[in-house]
Coordinates of C-alpha atoms and ligand atoms in Angstrom, one line a residue:
X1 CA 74.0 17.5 -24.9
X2 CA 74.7 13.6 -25.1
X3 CA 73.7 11.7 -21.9
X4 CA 76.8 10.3 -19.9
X5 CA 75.5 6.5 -21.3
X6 CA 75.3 8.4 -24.9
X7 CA 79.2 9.4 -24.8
X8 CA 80.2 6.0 -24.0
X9 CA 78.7 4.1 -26.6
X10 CA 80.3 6.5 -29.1
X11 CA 83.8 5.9 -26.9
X12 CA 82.6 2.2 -27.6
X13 CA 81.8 1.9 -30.9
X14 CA 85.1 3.7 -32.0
X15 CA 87.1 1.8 -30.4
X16 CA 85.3 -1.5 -32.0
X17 CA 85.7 -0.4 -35.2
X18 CA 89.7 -0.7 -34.8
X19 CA 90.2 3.4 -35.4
X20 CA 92.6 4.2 -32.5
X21 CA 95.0 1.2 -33.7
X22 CA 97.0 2.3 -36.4
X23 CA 100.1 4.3 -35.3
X24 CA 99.5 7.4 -37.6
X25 CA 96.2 7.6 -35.4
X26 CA 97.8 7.9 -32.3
X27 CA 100.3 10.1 -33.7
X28 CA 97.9 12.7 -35.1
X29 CA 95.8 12.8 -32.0
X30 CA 99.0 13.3 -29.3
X31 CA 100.1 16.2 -32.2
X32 CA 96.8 17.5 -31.7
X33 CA 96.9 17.8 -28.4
X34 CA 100.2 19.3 -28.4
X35 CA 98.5 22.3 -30.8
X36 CA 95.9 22.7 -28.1
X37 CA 98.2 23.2 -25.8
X38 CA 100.1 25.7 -27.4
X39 CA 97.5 27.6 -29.1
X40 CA 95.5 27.6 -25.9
X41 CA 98.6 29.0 -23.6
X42 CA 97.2 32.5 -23.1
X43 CA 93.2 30.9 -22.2
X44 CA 94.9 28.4 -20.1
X45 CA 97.0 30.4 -17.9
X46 CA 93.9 32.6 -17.6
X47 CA 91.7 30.1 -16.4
X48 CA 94.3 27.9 -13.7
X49 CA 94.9 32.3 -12.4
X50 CA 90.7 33.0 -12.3
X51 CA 90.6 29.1 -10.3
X52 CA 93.5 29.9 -7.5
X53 CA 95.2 32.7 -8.7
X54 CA 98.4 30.2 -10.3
X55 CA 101.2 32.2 -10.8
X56 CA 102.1 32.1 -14.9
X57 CA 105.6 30.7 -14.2
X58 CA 103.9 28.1 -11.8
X59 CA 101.1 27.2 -14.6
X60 CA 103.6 27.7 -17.3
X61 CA 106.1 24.9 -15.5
X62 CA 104.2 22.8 -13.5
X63 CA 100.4 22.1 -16.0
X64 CA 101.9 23.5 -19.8
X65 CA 105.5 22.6 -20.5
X66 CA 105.8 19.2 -18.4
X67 CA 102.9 17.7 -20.9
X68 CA 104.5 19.3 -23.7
X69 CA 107.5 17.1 -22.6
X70 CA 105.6 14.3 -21.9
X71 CA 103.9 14.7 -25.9
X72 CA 107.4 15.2 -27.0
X73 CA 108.4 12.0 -25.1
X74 CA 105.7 10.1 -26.5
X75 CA 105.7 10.9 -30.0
X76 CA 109.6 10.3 -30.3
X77 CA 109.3 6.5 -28.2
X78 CA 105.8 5.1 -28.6
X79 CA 106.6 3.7 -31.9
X80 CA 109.4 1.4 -30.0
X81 CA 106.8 0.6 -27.2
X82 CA 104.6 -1.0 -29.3
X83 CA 106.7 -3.5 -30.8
X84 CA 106.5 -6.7 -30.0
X85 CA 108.8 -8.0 -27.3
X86 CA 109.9 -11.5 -27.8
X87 CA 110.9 -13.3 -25.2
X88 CA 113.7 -16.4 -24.7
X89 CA 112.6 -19.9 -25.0
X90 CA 112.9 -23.1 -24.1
X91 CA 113.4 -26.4 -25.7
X92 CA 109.8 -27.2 -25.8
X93 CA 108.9 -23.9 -27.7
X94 CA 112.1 -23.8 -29.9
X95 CA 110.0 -23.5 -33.2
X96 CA 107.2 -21.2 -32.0
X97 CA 107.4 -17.1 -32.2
X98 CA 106.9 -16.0 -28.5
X99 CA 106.1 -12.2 -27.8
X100 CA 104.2 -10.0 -25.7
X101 CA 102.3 -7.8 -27.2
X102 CA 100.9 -4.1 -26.0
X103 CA 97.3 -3.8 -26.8
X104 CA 95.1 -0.8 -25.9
X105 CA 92.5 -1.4 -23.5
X106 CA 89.9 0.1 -24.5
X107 CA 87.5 2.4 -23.2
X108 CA 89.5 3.7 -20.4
X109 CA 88.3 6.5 -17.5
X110 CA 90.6 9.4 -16.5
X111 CA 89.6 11.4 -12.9
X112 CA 91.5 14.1 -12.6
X113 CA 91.9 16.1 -9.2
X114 CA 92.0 20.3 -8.8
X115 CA 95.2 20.9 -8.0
X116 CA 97.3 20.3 -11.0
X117 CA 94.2 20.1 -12.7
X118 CA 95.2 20.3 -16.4
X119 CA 98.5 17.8 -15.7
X120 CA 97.1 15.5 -13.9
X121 CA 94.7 14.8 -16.9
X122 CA 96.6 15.6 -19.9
X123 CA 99.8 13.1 -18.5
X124 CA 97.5 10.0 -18.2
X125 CA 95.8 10.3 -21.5
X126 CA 99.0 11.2 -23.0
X127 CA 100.0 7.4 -22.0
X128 CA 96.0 6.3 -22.7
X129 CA 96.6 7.9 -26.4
X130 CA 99.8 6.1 -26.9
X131 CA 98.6 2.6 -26.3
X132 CA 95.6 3.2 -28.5
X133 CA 92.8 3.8 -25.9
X134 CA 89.6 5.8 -26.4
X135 CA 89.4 7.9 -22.8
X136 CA 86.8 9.7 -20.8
X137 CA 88.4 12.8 -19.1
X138 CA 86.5 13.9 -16.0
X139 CA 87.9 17.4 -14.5
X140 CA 87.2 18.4 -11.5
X141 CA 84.5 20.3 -10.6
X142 CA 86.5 22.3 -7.8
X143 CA 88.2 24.7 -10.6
X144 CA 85.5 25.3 -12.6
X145 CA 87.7 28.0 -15.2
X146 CA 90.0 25.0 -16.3
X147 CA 87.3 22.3 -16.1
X148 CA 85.5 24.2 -18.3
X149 CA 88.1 25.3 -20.7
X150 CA 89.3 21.8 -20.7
X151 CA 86.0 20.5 -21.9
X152 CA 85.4 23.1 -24.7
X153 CA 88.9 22.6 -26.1
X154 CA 89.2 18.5 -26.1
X155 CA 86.6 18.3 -28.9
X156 CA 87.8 21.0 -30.9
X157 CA 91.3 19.1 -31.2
X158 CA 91.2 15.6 -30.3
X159 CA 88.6 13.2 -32.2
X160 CA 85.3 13.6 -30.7
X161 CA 84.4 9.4 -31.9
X162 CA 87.4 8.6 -29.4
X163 CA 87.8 10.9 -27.0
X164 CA 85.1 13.0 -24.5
X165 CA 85.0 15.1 -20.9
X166 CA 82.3 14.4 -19.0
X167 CA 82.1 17.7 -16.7
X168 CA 80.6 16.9 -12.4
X169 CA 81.1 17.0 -9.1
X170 CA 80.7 13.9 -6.9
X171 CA 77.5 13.1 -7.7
X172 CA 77.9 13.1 -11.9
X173 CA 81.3 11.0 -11.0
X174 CA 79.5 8.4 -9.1
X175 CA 77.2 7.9 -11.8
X176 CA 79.7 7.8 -14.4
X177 CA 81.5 4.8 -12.1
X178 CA 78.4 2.8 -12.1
X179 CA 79.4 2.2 -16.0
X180 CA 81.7 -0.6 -17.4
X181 CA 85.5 1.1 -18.4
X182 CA 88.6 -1.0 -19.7
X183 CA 90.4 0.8 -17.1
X184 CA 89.8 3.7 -14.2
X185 CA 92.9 6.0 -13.7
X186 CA 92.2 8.2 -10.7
X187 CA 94.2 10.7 -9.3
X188 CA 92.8 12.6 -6.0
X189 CA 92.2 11.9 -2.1
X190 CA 92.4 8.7 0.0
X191 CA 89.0 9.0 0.9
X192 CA 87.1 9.0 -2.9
X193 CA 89.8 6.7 -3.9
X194 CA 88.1 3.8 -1.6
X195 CA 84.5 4.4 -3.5
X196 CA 86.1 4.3 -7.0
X197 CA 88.0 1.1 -6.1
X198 CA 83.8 -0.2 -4.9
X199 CA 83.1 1.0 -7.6
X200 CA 85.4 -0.8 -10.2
X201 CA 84.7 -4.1 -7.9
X202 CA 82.0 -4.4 -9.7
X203 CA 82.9 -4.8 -13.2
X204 CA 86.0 -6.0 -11.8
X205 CA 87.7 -3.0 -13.7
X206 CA 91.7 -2.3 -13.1
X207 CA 92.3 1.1 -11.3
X208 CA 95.5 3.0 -11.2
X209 CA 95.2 5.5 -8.1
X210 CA 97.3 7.8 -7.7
X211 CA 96.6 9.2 -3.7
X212 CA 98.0 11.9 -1.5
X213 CA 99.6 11.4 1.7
X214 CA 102.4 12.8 4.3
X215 CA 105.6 13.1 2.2
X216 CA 108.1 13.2 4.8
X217 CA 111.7 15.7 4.6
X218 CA 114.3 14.4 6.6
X219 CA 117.2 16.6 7.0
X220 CA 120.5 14.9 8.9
X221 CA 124.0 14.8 9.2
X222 CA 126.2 17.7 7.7
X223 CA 123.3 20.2 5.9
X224 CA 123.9 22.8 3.1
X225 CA 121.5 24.5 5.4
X226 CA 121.0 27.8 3.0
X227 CA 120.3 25.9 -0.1
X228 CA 118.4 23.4 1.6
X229 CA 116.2 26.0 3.1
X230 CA 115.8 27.8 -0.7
X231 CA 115.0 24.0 -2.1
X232 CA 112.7 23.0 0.8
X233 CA 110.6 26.4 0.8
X234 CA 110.5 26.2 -2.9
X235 CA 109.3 22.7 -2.9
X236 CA 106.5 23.2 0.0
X237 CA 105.3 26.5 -1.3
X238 CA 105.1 26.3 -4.8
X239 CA 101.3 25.6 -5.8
X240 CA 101.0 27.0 -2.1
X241 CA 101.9 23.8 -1.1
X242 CA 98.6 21.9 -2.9
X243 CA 101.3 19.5 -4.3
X244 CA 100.2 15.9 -3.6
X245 CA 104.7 15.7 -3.6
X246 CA 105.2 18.3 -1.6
X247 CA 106.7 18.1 1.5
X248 CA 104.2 17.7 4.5
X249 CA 106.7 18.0 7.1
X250 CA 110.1 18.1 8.2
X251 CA 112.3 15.8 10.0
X252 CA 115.6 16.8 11.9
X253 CA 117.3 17.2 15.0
X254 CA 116.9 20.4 17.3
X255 CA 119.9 21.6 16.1
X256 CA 119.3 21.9 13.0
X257 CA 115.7 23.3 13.1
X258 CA 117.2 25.9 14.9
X259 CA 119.6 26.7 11.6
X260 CA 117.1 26.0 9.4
X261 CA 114.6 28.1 11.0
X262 CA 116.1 31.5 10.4
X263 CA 117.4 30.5 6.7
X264 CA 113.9 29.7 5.5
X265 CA 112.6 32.9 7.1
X266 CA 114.9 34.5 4.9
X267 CA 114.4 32.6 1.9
X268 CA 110.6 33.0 2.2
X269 CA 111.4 36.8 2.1
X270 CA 113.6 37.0 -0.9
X271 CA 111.2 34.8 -2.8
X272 CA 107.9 36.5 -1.8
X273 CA 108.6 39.6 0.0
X274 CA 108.3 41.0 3.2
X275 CA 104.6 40.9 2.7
X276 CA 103.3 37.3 0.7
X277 CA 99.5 38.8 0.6
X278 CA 100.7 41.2 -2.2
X279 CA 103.2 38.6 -3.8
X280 CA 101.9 37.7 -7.1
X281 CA 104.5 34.5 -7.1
X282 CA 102.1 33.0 -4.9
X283 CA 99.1 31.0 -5.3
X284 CA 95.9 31.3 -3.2
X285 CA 93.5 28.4 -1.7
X286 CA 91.3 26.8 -4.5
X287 CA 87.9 27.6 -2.4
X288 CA 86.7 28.9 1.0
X289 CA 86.1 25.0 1.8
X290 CA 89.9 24.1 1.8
X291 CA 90.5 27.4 3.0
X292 CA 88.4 26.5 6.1
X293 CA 89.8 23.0 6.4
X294 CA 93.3 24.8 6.6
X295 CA 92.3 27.0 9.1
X296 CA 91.0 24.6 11.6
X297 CA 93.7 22.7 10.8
X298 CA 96.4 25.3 12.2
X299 CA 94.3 25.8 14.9
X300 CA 93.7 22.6 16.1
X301 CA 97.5 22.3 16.5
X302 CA 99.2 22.4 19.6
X303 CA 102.6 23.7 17.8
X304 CA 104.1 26.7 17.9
X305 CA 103.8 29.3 14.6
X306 CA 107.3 30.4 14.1
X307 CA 106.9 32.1 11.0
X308 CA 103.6 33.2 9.1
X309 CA 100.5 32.3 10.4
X310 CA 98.4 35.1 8.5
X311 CA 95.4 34.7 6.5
X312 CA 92.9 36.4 4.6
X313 CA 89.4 34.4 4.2
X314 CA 87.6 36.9 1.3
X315 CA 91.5 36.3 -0.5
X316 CA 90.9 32.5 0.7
X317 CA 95.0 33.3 1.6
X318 CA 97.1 31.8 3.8
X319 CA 100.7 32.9 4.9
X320 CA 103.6 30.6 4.3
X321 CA 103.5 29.4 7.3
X322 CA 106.4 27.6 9.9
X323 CA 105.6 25.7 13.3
X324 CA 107.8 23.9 15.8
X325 CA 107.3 21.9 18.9
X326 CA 104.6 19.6 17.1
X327 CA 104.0 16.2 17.8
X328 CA 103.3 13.0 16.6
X329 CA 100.1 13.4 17.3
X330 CA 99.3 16.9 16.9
X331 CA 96.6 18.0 14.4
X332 CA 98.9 18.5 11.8
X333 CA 100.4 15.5 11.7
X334 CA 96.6 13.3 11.3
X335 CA 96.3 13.8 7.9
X336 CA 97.9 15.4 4.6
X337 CA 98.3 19.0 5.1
X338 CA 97.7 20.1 0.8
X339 CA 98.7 23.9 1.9
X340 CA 101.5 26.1 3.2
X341 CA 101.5 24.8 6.8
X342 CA 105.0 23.6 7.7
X343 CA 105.6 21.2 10.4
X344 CA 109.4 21.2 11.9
X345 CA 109.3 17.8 14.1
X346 CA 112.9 16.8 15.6
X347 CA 114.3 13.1 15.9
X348 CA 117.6 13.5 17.5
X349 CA 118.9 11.1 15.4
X350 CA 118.6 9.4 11.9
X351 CA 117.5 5.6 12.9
X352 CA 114.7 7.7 14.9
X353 CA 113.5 9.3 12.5
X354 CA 113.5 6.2 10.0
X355 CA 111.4 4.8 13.0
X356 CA 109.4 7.7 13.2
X357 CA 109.0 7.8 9.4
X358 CA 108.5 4.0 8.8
X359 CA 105.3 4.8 11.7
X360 CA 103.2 6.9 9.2
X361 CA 101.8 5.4 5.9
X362 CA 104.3 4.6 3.2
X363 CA 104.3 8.5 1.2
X364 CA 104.2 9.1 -2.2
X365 CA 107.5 11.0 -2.4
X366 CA 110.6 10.9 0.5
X367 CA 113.2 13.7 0.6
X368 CA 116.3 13.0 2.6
X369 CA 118.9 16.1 2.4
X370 CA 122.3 15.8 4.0
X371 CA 126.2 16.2 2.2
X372 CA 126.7 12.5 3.3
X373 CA 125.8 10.0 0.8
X374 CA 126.2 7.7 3.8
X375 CA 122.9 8.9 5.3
X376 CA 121.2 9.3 1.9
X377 CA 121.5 6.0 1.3
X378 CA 120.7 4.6 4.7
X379 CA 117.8 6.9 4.3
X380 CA 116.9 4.8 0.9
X381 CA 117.5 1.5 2.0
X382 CA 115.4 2.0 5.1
X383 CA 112.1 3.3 4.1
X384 CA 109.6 2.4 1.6
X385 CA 107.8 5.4 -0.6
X386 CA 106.3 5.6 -4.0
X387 CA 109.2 8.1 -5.2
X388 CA 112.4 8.8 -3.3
X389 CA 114.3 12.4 -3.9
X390 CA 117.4 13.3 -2.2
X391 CA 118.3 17.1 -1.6
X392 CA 115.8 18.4 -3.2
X393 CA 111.8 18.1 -3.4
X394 CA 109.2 17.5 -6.3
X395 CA 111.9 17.5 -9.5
X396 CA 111.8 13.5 -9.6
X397 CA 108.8 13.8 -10.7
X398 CA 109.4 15.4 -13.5
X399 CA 111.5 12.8 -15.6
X400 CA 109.5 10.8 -18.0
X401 CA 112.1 7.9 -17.8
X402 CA 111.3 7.5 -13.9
X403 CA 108.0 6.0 -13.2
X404 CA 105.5 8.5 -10.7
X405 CA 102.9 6.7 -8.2
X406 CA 102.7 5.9 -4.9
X407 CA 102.7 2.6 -2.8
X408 CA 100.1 1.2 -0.2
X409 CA 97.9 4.2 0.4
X410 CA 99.9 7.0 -1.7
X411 CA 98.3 4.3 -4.4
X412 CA 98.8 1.6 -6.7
X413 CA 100.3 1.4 -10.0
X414 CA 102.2 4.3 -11.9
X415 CA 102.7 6.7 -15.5
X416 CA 104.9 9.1 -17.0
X417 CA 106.6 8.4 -20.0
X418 CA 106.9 4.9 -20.9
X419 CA 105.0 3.9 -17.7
X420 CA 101.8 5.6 -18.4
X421 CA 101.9 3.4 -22.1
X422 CA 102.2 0.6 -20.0
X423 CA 99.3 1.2 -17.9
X424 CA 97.0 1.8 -20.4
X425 CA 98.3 -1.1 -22.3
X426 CA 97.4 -5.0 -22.0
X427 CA 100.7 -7.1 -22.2
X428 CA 98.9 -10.1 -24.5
X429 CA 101.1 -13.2 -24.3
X430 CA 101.3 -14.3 -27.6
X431 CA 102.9 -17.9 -28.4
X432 CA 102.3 -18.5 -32.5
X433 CA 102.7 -22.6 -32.7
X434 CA 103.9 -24.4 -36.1
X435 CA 103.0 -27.9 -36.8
X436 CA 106.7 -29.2 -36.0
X437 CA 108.5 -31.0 -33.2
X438 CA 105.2 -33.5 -33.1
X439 CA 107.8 -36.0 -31.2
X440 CA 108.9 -33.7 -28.8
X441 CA 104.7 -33.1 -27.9
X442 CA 104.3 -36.6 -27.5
X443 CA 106.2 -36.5 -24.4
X444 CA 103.1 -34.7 -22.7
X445 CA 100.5 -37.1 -23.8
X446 CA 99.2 -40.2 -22.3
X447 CA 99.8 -43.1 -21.9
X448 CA 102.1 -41.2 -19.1
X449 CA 105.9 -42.5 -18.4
X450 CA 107.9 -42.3 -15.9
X451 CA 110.9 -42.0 -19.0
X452 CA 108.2 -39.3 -20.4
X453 CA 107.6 -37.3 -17.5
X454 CA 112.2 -37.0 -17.2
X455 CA 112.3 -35.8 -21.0
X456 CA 109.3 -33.2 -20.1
X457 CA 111.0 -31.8 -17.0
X458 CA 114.0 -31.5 -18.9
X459 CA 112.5 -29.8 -21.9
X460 CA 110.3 -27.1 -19.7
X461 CA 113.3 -26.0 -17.8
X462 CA 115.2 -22.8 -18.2
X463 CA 118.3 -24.9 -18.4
X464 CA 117.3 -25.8 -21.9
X465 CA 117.0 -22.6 -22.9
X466 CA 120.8 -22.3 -23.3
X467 CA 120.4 -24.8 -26.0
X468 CA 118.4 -21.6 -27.8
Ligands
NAD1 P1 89.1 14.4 -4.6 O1 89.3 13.0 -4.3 O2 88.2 15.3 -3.8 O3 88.6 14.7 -6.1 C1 89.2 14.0 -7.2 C2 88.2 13.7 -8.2 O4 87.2 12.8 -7.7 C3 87.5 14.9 -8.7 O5 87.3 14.8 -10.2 C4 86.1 14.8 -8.1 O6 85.1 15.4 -8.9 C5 85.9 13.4 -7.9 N1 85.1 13.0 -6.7 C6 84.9 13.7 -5.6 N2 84.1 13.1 -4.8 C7 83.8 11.9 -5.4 C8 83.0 10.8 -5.0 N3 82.4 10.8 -3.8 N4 82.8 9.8 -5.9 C9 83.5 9.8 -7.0 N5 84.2 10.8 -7.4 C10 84.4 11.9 -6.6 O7 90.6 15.0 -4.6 P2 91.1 16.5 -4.8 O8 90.7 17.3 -3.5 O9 90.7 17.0 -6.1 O10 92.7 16.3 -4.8 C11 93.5 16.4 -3.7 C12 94.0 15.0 -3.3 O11 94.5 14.4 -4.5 C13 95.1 15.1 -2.3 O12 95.0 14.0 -1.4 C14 96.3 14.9 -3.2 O13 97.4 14.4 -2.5 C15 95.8 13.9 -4.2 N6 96.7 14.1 -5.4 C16 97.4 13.0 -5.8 C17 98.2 13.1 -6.9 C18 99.1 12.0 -7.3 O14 99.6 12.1 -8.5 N7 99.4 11.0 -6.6 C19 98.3 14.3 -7.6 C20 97.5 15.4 -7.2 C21 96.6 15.2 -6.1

């Protein structure tokens, strides 16, 4: 097996010699990728059900179709993207072309976390492909099926000069860091996020990270409480709540915790039965290490389990699970919960929860749900969050025409669509000079004029752009 300094001279080399440039390239490689995909479904669902028992529809939804969409996406657009933009002018550059162009960056690293494992590497190098970059995909070791399956299918399908998975845990990853990459795309915890960015500081690479945090759920004002509860439990529970968007906790007055309480009781039946342990819908813990961290978690709280509160440790299972009466600073509310612990908090009214809200780290996602636009938009107005979602929880991120990333410690920078082109691309300022308008130079050399420096301002300014 090739060395980890092996791969990336190979990565290197290719993308030297020019190959990922042409657009046919690009194209075969992200119809490729769609092929492994689709040939692959039956492996791939096995593999994401041995990790943490995924439900099919889950995997099907949430790690197959959404890159197929994204590939679709891609394929038809990318084409426009990389044109050239030209830009407006002003008197001074009348003659000259003007244009930013996209260029690939080159030999770009992909760090992909465990809980969306095959997403949240196949959307980044769907962007990384587009703009022309050779990529080094690095799973993660905590689902070993998928990681592995992953790096047996890339270089079957996609071209082995450009592309590569470098398999490891934290140890193999830090190594990896210590090399030189065009750019470092991360996607995983707060925690490892602060050792990548030490480790990009010094190459001085650019990193896009894409963190976790406390997504907030504020519900106020007039409530379709029934299909709130159905859109809320969905949201929270689906992956088993191991959604970086999901929501950590909700935010609303006593009142209407107290009619939300028995709808999502009721909800949480009809979608997994009167006993979840035996619901296939439902995904388990991804290993006894989470499991554990879960546990203490919940019993470290103060709060009071309303609902659920079951587990299973050999199943590595945990019961959707409801508490009230927590606190600001209750257990639960210290960090990211990443499982299907519900927090209800109440706020008695809106600008207190804003305040409470604007308290915690800015989120990567904010759900407001109410019937009054009123209070959605006071909701949107007043808060900051990487993504913003009103009356329902996750499906924002699931349009390729909306940039997805987070702001301040949910991360920095963003993909999807369009946006993950962009990241992966260098936006080269191009300004292609003729030989004409020599007088018009002369007004910036010396002998320096008061009369010269007038004409110069003049010329610079954006007002003489409407002359264009
Ligand atoms: P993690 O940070 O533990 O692992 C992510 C990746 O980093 C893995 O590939 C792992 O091998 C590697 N890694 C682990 N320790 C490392 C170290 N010391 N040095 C270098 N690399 C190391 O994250 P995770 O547990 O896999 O994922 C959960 C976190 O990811 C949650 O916080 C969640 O919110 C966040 N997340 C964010 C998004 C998003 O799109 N913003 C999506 C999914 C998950």
């Amino acid at each position: 097996m090739d060395t980890q300094s092996q791969v990336l001279e190979r990565l290197r080399s290719a993308f030297s010699s020019g190959v990922t440039i042409p657009e046919e390239f690009r194209r075969t490689q992200l119809t490729k990728l769609m092929s492994m995909l689709k040939e692959n479904e039956e492996q791939i669902l096995k593999a994401l059900h041995k990790d943490f028992s995924k439900p099919k529809f889950e995997a099907v939804v949430s790690e197959i179709d959404i890159v197929i969409n994204e590939l679709h996406y891609a394929i038809d657009n990318f084409t426009t993207w990389m044109k050239p933009e030209y830009v407006s002018k002003n008197l001074a550059t009348k003659l000259d072309t003007c244009f930013v162009r996209r260029e690939p960056l080159g030999v770009v690293l992909i760090i992909g976390p465990w809980n969306y494992p095959l997403q949240l590497l196949m959307l980044p190098l769907v962007g990384a492909i587009a703009a022309g970059n050779c990529v080094v995909l690095k799973p993660s070791e905590v689902s070993p099926a998928i990681d592995n399956l992953i790096a047996e299918l890339v270089p079957k399908y996609l071209s082995q000069d450009c592309f590569a998975v470098i398999q490891g845990g934290a140890e193999e990853t830090k190594a990896l860091l210590k090399n030189r990459f065009d750019h470092i795309f991360y996607t995983g915890s707060q925690i490892v996020a602060r050792s990548v960015l030490q480790a990009a500081s010094v190459h001085l690479t650019p990193v896009t990270l894409e963190l976790g945090g406390k997504c907030p759920c504020l519900l106020y004002g007039r409530v379709d409480i029934p299909a709130a509860a159905r859109r809320l439990v969905w949201a929270k529970f689906f992956n088993a709540g191991q959604s970086c968007v999901a929501p950590d906790y909700v935010l609303c007055t006593a009142a209407t915790r107290d009619a939300l309480l028995p709808e999502v009781r009721q909800v949480l039946e009809d979608f997994y039965g009167k006993d979840p342990q035996t619901c296939p819908d439902l995904c388990r813990i991804v290993s006894p290490r989470h499991w554990t961290r879960l546990m203490e978690l919940l019993g470290k709280s103060s709060g009071k389990v309303v609902i659920g509160g079951e587990s299973n440790q050999e199943e590595k299972y945990i019961a959707p699970t409801v508490l009230v009466d927590v606190s600001e600073d209750d257990a639960l509310m210290q960090e990211e919960i990443f499982g299907p612990i519900l927090p209800i908090l109440t706020a008695e009214t809106l600008e207190e929860g804003i305040r409470f809200t604007n308290r915690q780290e800015k989120p990567l996602a904010l759900y407001v749900f109410s019937e009054e636009s009123s209070i959605v938009n006071t909701v949107l107005e007043n808060t900051q969050s990487g993504g913003f979602c009103s009356n329902d929880g996750i499906i924002h991120m699931t349009l390729p025409t909306l940039p997805f990333g987070g702001i301040g410690s949910s991360g920095c920078g963003s993909y999807h669509g369009r946006w993950g082109f962009e990241t992966f691309s260098h936006r080269r300022a191009c300004m292609l000079r003729g030989w004409g308008l020599e007088r018009l130079n002369g007004l910036r050399y010396p002998p320096y004029t008061e009369n010269k420096l007038s004409w110069l301002r003049w010329t610079a300014s954006p007002k003489s752009c409407s002359l264009m």
